[in-house]
């Protein structure tokens, strides 16, 4: 008998909690595969009082491999120029890669990530000495940089994402 009372009380509490949340938006998410095994698309619907709002976010792929093309040691720390395979990365994928690199390289001061080996030479050329071809290469293939050990700056195709300080 006591068990039934406890269960009934628990059920009433659940119903009351569900009813009190009715003012909050409801979320429903569906995930489906896109072309390529690593890419997915997520659609989230948020119920609002004036109608439904649907947003679609395309998820890229995790950076699973990279090659350090150039490693420089400075008084401030190491500077790495890294080449990742071309892929359908998102800003979050690149941010995760930067965080992993910082965690695994405590002396990292600068990190420049490109997805074309030819972009490394263009990137190492001073900005005022770059040719139009080199700049076009960087605009298409320079993805992200870590500057002064803490500032993440999105570059090239991700430039509109801006910059932020790690850990903020």
mmCIF file with all atom_site columns, C-alpha atoms in Angstrom:
data_model
loop_
_atom_site.group_PDB
_atom_site.id
_atom_site.type_symbol
_atom_site.label_atom_id
_atom_site.label_alt_id
_atom_site.label_comp_id
_atom_site.label_asym_id
_atom_site.label_entity_id
_atom_site.label_seq_id
_atom_site.pdbx_PDB_ins_code
_atom_site.Cartn_x
_atom_site.Cartn_y
_atom_site.Cartn_z
_atom_site.occupancy
_atom_site.B_iso_or_equiv
_atom_site.pdbx_formal_charge
_atom_site.auth_seq_id
_atom_site.auth_comp_id
_atom_site.auth_asym_id
_atom_site.auth_atom_id
_atom_site.pdbx_PDB_model_num
ATOM 1   C CA . UNK A 1 1   ? 0.000  0.000  0.000   1.00 0.00 ? 1   UNK A CA 1
ATOM 2   C CA . UNK A 1 2   ? 2.791  2.393  0.932   1.00 0.00 ? 2   UNK A CA 1
ATOM 3   C CA . UNK A 1 3   ? 4.518  1.681  -2.403  1.00 0.00 ? 3   UNK A CA 1
ATOM 4   C CA . UNK A 1 4   ? 1.351  2.631  -4.300  1.00 0.00 ? 4   UNK A CA 1
ATOM 5   C CA . UNK A 1 5   ? 1.098  5.930  -2.420  1.00 0.00 ? 5   UNK A CA 1
ATOM 6   C CA . UNK A 1 6   ? 4.746  6.721  -3.165  1.00 0.00 ? 6   UNK A CA 1
ATOM 7   C CA . UNK A 1 7   ? 4.302  5.847  -6.846  1.00 0.00 ? 7   UNK A CA 1
ATOM 8   C CA . UNK A 1 8   ? 1.084  7.866  -7.089  1.00 0.00 ? 8   UNK A CA 1
ATOM 9   C CA . UNK A 1 9   ? 2.773  10.861 -5.461  1.00 0.00 ? 9   UNK A CA 1
ATOM 10  C CA . UNK A 1 10  ? 5.712  10.526 -7.851  1.00 0.00 ? 10  UNK A CA 1
ATOM 11  C CA . UNK A 1 11  ? 3.346  10.345 -10.856 1.00 0.00 ? 11  UNK A CA 1
ATOM 12  C CA . UNK A 1 12  ? 1.459  13.457 -9.705  1.00 0.00 ? 12  UNK A CA 1
ATOM 13  C CA . UNK A 1 13  ? 4.775  15.300 -9.264  1.00 0.00 ? 13  UNK A CA 1
ATOM 14  C CA . UNK A 1 14  ? 5.839  14.334 -12.800 1.00 0.00 ? 14  UNK A CA 1
ATOM 15  C CA . UNK A 1 15  ? 2.551  15.532 -14.269 1.00 0.00 ? 15  UNK A CA 1
ATOM 16  C CA . UNK A 1 16  ? 2.766  18.789 -12.312 1.00 0.00 ? 16  UNK A CA 1
ATOM 17  C CA . UNK A 1 17  ? 6.349  19.343 -13.493 1.00 0.00 ? 17  UNK A CA 1
ATOM 18  C CA . UNK A 1 18  ? 5.348  18.647 -17.089 1.00 0.00 ? 18  UNK A CA 1
ATOM 19  C CA . UNK A 1 19  ? 2.428  21.063 -16.851 1.00 0.00 ? 19  UNK A CA 1
ATOM 20  C CA . UNK A 1 20  ? 4.544  23.825 -15.321 1.00 0.00 ? 20  UNK A CA 1
ATOM 21  C CA . UNK A 1 21  ? 7.000  23.565 -18.233 1.00 0.00 ? 21  UNK A CA 1
ATOM 22  C CA . UNK A 1 22  ? 4.298  24.132 -20.839 1.00 0.00 ? 22  UNK A CA 1
ATOM 23  C CA . UNK A 1 23  ? 5.296  27.806 -21.064 1.00 0.00 ? 23  UNK A CA 1
ATOM 24  C CA . UNK A 1 24  ? 8.836  26.831 -22.129 1.00 0.00 ? 24  UNK A CA 1
ATOM 25  C CA . UNK A 1 25  ? 9.565  26.139 -25.806 1.00 0.00 ? 25  UNK A CA 1
ATOM 26  C CA . UNK A 1 26  ? 9.538  22.538 -26.851 1.00 0.00 ? 26  UNK A CA 1
ATOM 27  C CA . UNK A 1 27  ? 12.518 21.180 -28.764 1.00 0.00 ? 27  UNK A CA 1
ATOM 28  C CA . UNK A 1 28  ? 12.439 18.380 -31.249 1.00 0.00 ? 28  UNK A CA 1
ATOM 29  C CA . UNK A 1 29  ? 15.486 17.321 -33.204 1.00 0.00 ? 29  UNK A CA 1
ATOM 30  C CA . UNK A 1 30  ? 15.991 15.020 -36.127 1.00 0.00 ? 30  UNK A CA 1
ATOM 31  C CA . UNK A 1 31  ? 19.308 13.960 -37.572 1.00 0.00 ? 31  UNK A CA 1
ATOM 32  C CA . UNK A 1 32  ? 19.865 12.611 -41.050 1.00 0.00 ? 32  UNK A CA 1
ATOM 33  C CA . UNK A 1 33  ? 22.934 11.746 -43.054 1.00 0.00 ? 33  UNK A CA 1
ATOM 34  C CA . UNK A 1 34  ? 24.161 13.876 -45.913 1.00 0.00 ? 34  UNK A CA 1
ATOM 35  C CA . UNK A 1 35  ? 26.490 12.835 -48.685 1.00 0.00 ? 35  UNK A CA 1
ATOM 36  C CA . UNK A 1 36  ? 29.591 11.500 -46.936 1.00 0.00 ? 36  UNK A CA 1
ATOM 37  C CA . UNK A 1 37  ? 29.649 9.500  -43.757 1.00 0.00 ? 37  UNK A CA 1
ATOM 38  C CA . UNK A 1 38  ? 31.007 12.246 -41.501 1.00 0.00 ? 38  UNK A CA 1
ATOM 39  C CA . UNK A 1 39  ? 28.527 14.981 -42.390 1.00 0.00 ? 39  UNK A CA 1
ATOM 40  C CA . UNK A 1 40  ? 25.081 15.236 -40.829 1.00 0.00 ? 40  UNK A CA 1
ATOM 41  C CA . UNK A 1 41  ? 22.322 17.776 -40.738 1.00 0.00 ? 41  UNK A CA 1
ATOM 42  C CA . UNK A 1 42  ? 20.331 18.618 -37.638 1.00 0.00 ? 42  UNK A CA 1
ATOM 43  C CA . UNK A 1 43  ? 16.969 20.365 -37.746 1.00 0.00 ? 43  UNK A CA 1
ATOM 44  C CA . UNK A 1 44  ? 15.633 21.871 -34.541 1.00 0.00 ? 44  UNK A CA 1
ATOM 45  C CA . UNK A 1 45  ? 12.092 23.188 -34.197 1.00 0.00 ? 45  UNK A CA 1
ATOM 46  C CA . UNK A 1 46  ? 11.326 25.610 -31.394 1.00 0.00 ? 46  UNK A CA 1
ATOM 47  C CA . UNK A 1 47  ? 7.644  26.124 -30.645 1.00 0.00 ? 47  UNK A CA 1
ATOM 48  C CA . UNK A 1 48  ? 6.904  29.788 -30.071 1.00 0.00 ? 48  UNK A CA 1
ATOM 49  C CA . UNK A 1 49  ? 3.674  31.551 -29.155 1.00 0.00 ? 49  UNK A CA 1
ATOM 50  C CA . UNK A 1 50  ? 3.433  33.195 -32.608 1.00 0.00 ? 50  UNK A CA 1
ATOM 51  C CA . UNK A 1 51  ? 4.437  30.190 -34.699 1.00 0.00 ? 51  UNK A CA 1
ATOM 52  C CA . UNK A 1 52  ? 7.183  27.689 -35.283 1.00 0.00 ? 52  UNK A CA 1
ATOM 53  C CA . UNK A 1 53  ? 10.771 28.582 -36.042 1.00 0.00 ? 53  UNK A CA 1
ATOM 54  C CA . UNK A 1 54  ? 12.964 26.014 -37.775 1.00 0.00 ? 54  UNK A CA 1
ATOM 55  C CA . UNK A 1 55  ? 16.731 26.210 -38.054 1.00 0.00 ? 55  UNK A CA 1
ATOM 56  C CA . UNK A 1 56  ? 18.984 23.832 -39.921 1.00 0.00 ? 56  UNK A CA 1
ATOM 57  C CA . UNK A 1 57  ? 22.604 23.392 -38.932 1.00 0.00 ? 57  UNK A CA 1
ATOM 58  C CA . UNK A 1 58  ? 25.025 21.431 -41.060 1.00 0.00 ? 58  UNK A CA 1
ATOM 59  C CA . UNK A 1 59  ? 27.669 19.647 -39.058 1.00 0.00 ? 59  UNK A CA 1
ATOM 60  C CA . UNK A 1 60  ? 31.036 19.094 -40.671 1.00 0.00 ? 60  UNK A CA 1
ATOM 61  C CA . UNK A 1 61  ? 33.662 16.594 -39.823 1.00 0.00 ? 61  UNK A CA 1
ATOM 62  C CA . UNK A 1 62  ? 36.175 16.253 -37.090 1.00 0.00 ? 62  UNK A CA 1
ATOM 63  C CA . UNK A 1 63  ? 39.805 17.014 -37.971 1.00 0.00 ? 63  UNK A CA 1
ATOM 64  C CA . UNK A 1 64  ? 41.206 13.511 -37.671 1.00 0.00 ? 64  UNK A CA 1
ATOM 65  C CA . UNK A 1 65  ? 44.686 13.955 -39.117 1.00 0.00 ? 65  UNK A CA 1
ATOM 66  C CA . UNK A 1 66  ? 47.181 16.706 -39.763 1.00 0.00 ? 66  UNK A CA 1
ATOM 67  C CA . UNK A 1 67  ? 50.775 17.281 -40.761 1.00 0.00 ? 67  UNK A CA 1
ATOM 68  C CA . UNK A 1 68  ? 53.080 19.821 -39.175 1.00 0.00 ? 68  UNK A CA 1
ATOM 69  C CA . UNK A 1 69  ? 54.619 21.476 -42.246 1.00 0.00 ? 69  UNK A CA 1
ATOM 70  C CA . UNK A 1 70  ? 56.785 23.965 -40.322 1.00 0.00 ? 70  UNK A CA 1
ATOM 71  C CA . UNK A 1 71  ? 57.740 24.175 -36.650 1.00 0.00 ? 71  UNK A CA 1
ATOM 72  C CA . UNK A 1 72  ? 59.524 27.282 -35.374 1.00 0.00 ? 72  UNK A CA 1
ATOM 73  C CA . UNK A 1 73  ? 60.789 27.859 -31.843 1.00 0.00 ? 73  UNK A CA 1
ATOM 74  C CA . UNK A 1 74  ? 60.695 31.409 -30.507 1.00 0.00 ? 74  UNK A CA 1
ATOM 75  C CA . UNK A 1 75  ? 61.218 33.006 -27.111 1.00 0.00 ? 75  UNK A CA 1
ATOM 76  C CA . UNK A 1 76  ? 57.426 33.168 -26.727 1.00 0.00 ? 76  UNK A CA 1
ATOM 77  C CA . UNK A 1 77  ? 56.849 29.515 -27.637 1.00 0.00 ? 77  UNK A CA 1
ATOM 78  C CA . UNK A 1 78  ? 56.359 27.317 -30.676 1.00 0.00 ? 78  UNK A CA 1
ATOM 79  C CA . UNK A 1 79  ? 54.819 28.401 -33.951 1.00 0.00 ? 79  UNK A CA 1
ATOM 80  C CA . UNK A 1 80  ? 53.250 25.614 -36.004 1.00 0.00 ? 80  UNK A CA 1
ATOM 81  C CA . UNK A 1 81  ? 52.036 25.653 -39.597 1.00 0.00 ? 81  UNK A CA 1
ATOM 82  C CA . UNK A 1 82  ? 49.687 22.689 -39.909 1.00 0.00 ? 82  UNK A CA 1
ATOM 83  C CA . UNK A 1 83  ? 48.097 21.133 -42.992 1.00 0.00 ? 83  UNK A CA 1
ATOM 84  C CA . UNK A 1 84  ? 44.812 19.256 -42.544 1.00 0.00 ? 84  UNK A CA 1
ATOM 85  C CA . UNK A 1 85  ? 43.148 17.214 -45.284 1.00 0.00 ? 85  UNK A CA 1
ATOM 86  C CA . UNK A 1 86  ? 40.477 19.116 -47.250 1.00 0.00 ? 86  UNK A CA 1
ATOM 87  C CA . UNK A 1 87  ? 37.079 18.476 -45.701 1.00 0.00 ? 87  UNK A CA 1
ATOM 88  C CA . UNK A 1 88  ? 33.693 19.869 -44.791 1.00 0.00 ? 88  UNK A CA 1
ATOM 89  C CA . UNK A 1 89  ? 34.799 21.416 -41.505 1.00 0.00 ? 89  UNK A CA 1
ATOM 90  C CA . UNK A 1 90  ? 32.724 23.863 -39.510 1.00 0.00 ? 90  UNK A CA 1
ATOM 91  C CA . UNK A 1 91  ? 33.956 26.597 -37.212 1.00 0.00 ? 91  UNK A CA 1
ATOM 92  C CA . UNK A 1 92  ? 33.225 24.277 -34.258 1.00 0.00 ? 92  UNK A CA 1
ATOM 93  C CA . UNK A 1 93  ? 35.315 21.487 -35.783 1.00 0.00 ? 93  UNK A CA 1
ATOM 94  C CA . UNK A 1 94  ? 38.216 23.907 -36.199 1.00 0.00 ? 94  UNK A CA 1
ATOM 95  C CA . UNK A 1 95  ? 37.743 25.287 -32.693 1.00 0.00 ? 95  UNK A CA 1
ATOM 96  C CA . UNK A 1 96  ? 37.877 21.744 -31.281 1.00 0.00 ? 96  UNK A CA 1
ATOM 97  C CA . UNK A 1 97  ? 41.077 21.103 -33.255 1.00 0.00 ? 97  UNK A CA 1
ATOM 98  C CA . UNK A 1 98  ? 42.685 24.284 -31.883 1.00 0.00 ? 98  UNK A CA 1
ATOM 99  C CA . UNK A 1 99  ? 41.739 23.319 -28.318 1.00 0.00 ? 99  UNK A CA 1
ATOM 100 C CA . UNK A 1 100 ? 43.204 19.815 -28.784 1.00 0.00 ? 100 UNK A CA 1
ATOM 101 C CA . UNK A 1 101 ? 46.416 21.273 -30.197 1.00 0.00 ? 101 UNK A CA 1
ATOM 102 C CA . UNK A 1 102 ? 46.757 23.726 -27.290 1.00 0.00 ? 102 UNK A CA 1
ATOM 103 C CA . UNK A 1 103 ? 46.130 20.954 -24.751 1.00 0.00 ? 103 UNK A CA 1
ATOM 104 C CA . UNK A 1 104 ? 48.690 18.635 -26.349 1.00 0.00 ? 104 UNK A CA 1
ATOM 105 C CA . UNK A 1 105 ? 51.297 21.371 -26.960 1.00 0.00 ? 105 UNK A CA 1
ATOM 106 C CA . UNK A 1 106 ? 51.570 23.484 -23.792 1.00 0.00 ? 106 UNK A CA 1
ATOM 107 C CA . UNK A 1 107 ? 54.333 25.647 -25.333 1.00 0.00 ? 107 UNK A CA 1
ATOM 108 C CA . UNK A 1 108 ? 52.179 26.553 -28.373 1.00 0.00 ? 108 UNK A CA 1
ATOM 109 C CA . UNK A 1 109 ? 52.242 30.288 -29.105 1.00 0.00 ? 109 UNK A CA 1
ATOM 110 C CA . UNK A 1 110 ? 50.950 30.389 -32.695 1.00 0.00 ? 110 UNK A CA 1
ATOM 111 C CA . UNK A 1 111 ? 49.156 27.857 -34.852 1.00 0.00 ? 111 UNK A CA 1
ATOM 112 C CA . UNK A 1 112 ? 48.148 28.352 -38.470 1.00 0.00 ? 112 UNK A CA 1
ATOM 113 C CA . UNK A 1 113 ? 45.845 25.764 -40.046 1.00 0.00 ? 113 UNK A CA 1
ATOM 114 C CA . UNK A 1 114 ? 45.515 25.365 -43.826 1.00 0.00 ? 114 UNK A CA 1
ATOM 115 C CA . UNK A 1 115 ? 44.023 22.635 -46.008 1.00 0.00 ? 115 UNK A CA 1
ATOM 116 C CA . UNK A 1 116 ? 46.465 22.975 -48.916 1.00 0.00 ? 116 UNK A CA 1
ATOM 117 C CA . UNK A 1 117 ? 50.236 22.459 -48.515 1.00 0.00 ? 117 UNK A CA 1
ATOM 118 C CA . UNK A 1 118 ? 50.950 25.282 -51.006 1.00 0.00 ? 118 UNK A CA 1
ATOM 119 C CA . UNK A 1 119 ? 49.221 27.716 -48.664 1.00 0.00 ? 119 UNK A CA 1
ATOM 120 C CA . UNK A 1 120 ? 51.996 27.310 -46.077 1.00 0.00 ? 120 UNK A CA 1
ATOM 121 C CA . UNK A 1 121 ? 54.567 29.077 -48.262 1.00 0.00 ? 121 UNK A CA 1
ATOM 122 C CA . UNK A 1 122 ? 52.060 31.827 -49.045 1.00 0.00 ? 122 UNK A CA 1
ATOM 123 C CA . UNK A 1 123 ? 51.267 32.224 -45.361 1.00 0.00 ? 123 UNK A CA 1
ATOM 124 C CA . UNK A 1 124 ? 54.940 32.517 -44.417 1.00 0.00 ? 124 UNK A CA 1
ATOM 125 C CA . UNK A 1 125 ? 55.430 35.274 -47.003 1.00 0.00 ? 125 UNK A CA 1
ATOM 126 C CA . UNK A 1 126 ? 55.016 38.722 -45.385 1.00 0.00 ? 126 UNK A CA 1
ATOM 127 C CA . UNK A 1 127 ? 51.559 40.140 -46.171 1.00 0.00 ? 127 UNK A CA 1
ATOM 128 C CA . UNK A 1 128 ? 52.932 43.156 -48.029 1.00 0.00 ? 128 UNK A CA 1
ATOM 129 C CA . UNK A 1 129 ? 55.043 40.903 -50.284 1.00 0.00 ? 129 UNK A CA 1
ATOM 130 C CA . UNK A 1 130 ? 52.347 38.368 -51.259 1.00 0.00 ? 130 UNK A CA 1
ATOM 131 C CA . UNK A 1 131 ? 51.297 38.044 -54.862 1.00 0.00 ? 131 UNK A CA 1
ATOM 132 C CA . UNK A 1 132 ? 47.633 38.104 -55.845 1.00 0.00 ? 132 UNK A CA 1
ATOM 133 C CA . UNK A 1 133 ? 47.837 34.339 -56.427 1.00 0.00 ? 133 UNK A CA 1
ATOM 134 C CA . UNK A 1 134 ? 49.236 33.761 -52.941 1.00 0.00 ? 134 UNK A CA 1
ATOM 135 C CA . UNK A 1 135 ? 46.506 35.896 -51.387 1.00 0.00 ? 135 UNK A CA 1
ATOM 136 C CA . UNK A 1 136 ? 43.834 34.048 -53.361 1.00 0.00 ? 136 UNK A CA 1
ATOM 137 C CA . UNK A 1 137 ? 45.311 30.752 -52.140 1.00 0.00 ? 137 UNK A CA 1
ATOM 138 C CA . UNK A 1 138 ? 45.118 31.951 -48.533 1.00 0.00 ? 138 UNK A CA 1
ATOM 139 C CA . UNK A 1 139 ? 41.585 33.287 -48.990 1.00 0.00 ? 139 UNK A CA 1
ATOM 140 C CA . UNK A 1 140 ? 40.531 29.796 -50.050 1.00 0.00 ? 140 UNK A CA 1
ATOM 141 C CA . UNK A 1 141 ? 42.709 27.578 -47.814 1.00 0.00 ? 141 UNK A CA 1
ATOM 142 C CA . UNK A 1 142 ? 43.809 29.396 -44.626 1.00 0.00 ? 142 UNK A CA 1
ATOM 143 C CA . UNK A 1 143 ? 41.176 28.177 -42.170 1.00 0.00 ? 143 UNK A CA 1
ATOM 144 C CA . UNK A 1 144 ? 42.074 29.355 -38.672 1.00 0.00 ? 144 UNK A CA 1
ATOM 145 C CA . UNK A 1 145 ? 44.948 30.684 -36.565 1.00 0.00 ? 145 UNK A CA 1
ATOM 146 C CA . UNK A 1 146 ? 45.858 30.769 -32.908 1.00 0.00 ? 146 UNK A CA 1
ATOM 147 C CA . UNK A 1 147 ? 47.672 34.003 -32.084 1.00 0.00 ? 147 UNK A CA 1
ATOM 148 C CA . UNK A 1 148 ? 49.604 34.854 -28.893 1.00 0.00 ? 148 UNK A CA 1
ATOM 149 C CA . UNK A 1 149 ? 48.672 31.484 -27.405 1.00 0.00 ? 149 UNK A CA 1
ATOM 150 C CA . UNK A 1 150 ? 45.054 32.418 -26.739 1.00 0.00 ? 150 UNK A CA 1
ATOM 151 C CA . UNK A 1 151 ? 43.362 34.339 -29.547 1.00 0.00 ? 151 UNK A CA 1
ATOM 152 C CA . UNK A 1 152 ? 41.552 32.159 -32.106 1.00 0.00 ? 152 UNK A CA 1
ATOM 153 C CA . UNK A 1 153 ? 41.126 34.011 -35.396 1.00 0.00 ? 153 UNK A CA 1
ATOM 154 C CA . UNK A 1 154 ? 39.082 32.470 -38.196 1.00 0.00 ? 154 UNK A CA 1
ATOM 155 C CA . UNK A 1 155 ? 40.602 33.051 -41.624 1.00 0.00 ? 155 UNK A CA 1
ATOM 156 C CA . UNK A 1 156 ? 39.813 32.721 -45.335 1.00 0.00 ? 156 UNK A CA 1
ATOM 157 C CA . UNK A 1 157 ? 36.519 30.907 -45.876 1.00 0.00 ? 157 UNK A CA 1
ATOM 158 C CA . UNK A 1 158 ? 35.727 31.232 -42.139 1.00 0.00 ? 158 UNK A CA 1
ATOM 159 C CA . UNK A 1 159 ? 36.739 34.897 -41.745 1.00 0.00 ? 159 UNK A CA 1
ATOM 160 C CA . UNK A 1 160 ? 33.140 35.968 -41.104 1.00 0.00 ? 160 UNK A CA 1
ATOM 161 C CA . UNK A 1 161 ? 33.237 33.960 -37.863 1.00 0.00 ? 161 UNK A CA 1
ATOM 162 C CA . UNK A 1 162 ? 35.601 36.559 -36.381 1.00 0.00 ? 162 UNK A CA 1
ATOM 163 C CA . UNK A 1 163 ? 37.824 35.805 -33.415 1.00 0.00 ? 163 UNK A CA 1
ATOM 164 C CA . UNK A 1 164 ? 37.609 34.957 -29.736 1.00 0.00 ? 164 UNK A CA 1
ATOM 165 C CA . UNK A 1 165 ? 39.873 34.375 -26.754 1.00 0.00 ? 165 UNK A CA 1
ATOM 166 C CA . UNK A 1 166 ? 40.227 30.737 -25.686 1.00 0.00 ? 166 UNK A CA 1
ATOM 167 C CA . UNK A 1 167 ? 38.618 30.017 -22.354 1.00 0.00 ? 167 UNK A CA 1
ATOM 168 C CA . UNK A 1 168 ? 36.359 33.054 -22.408 1.00 0.00 ? 168 UNK A CA 1
#
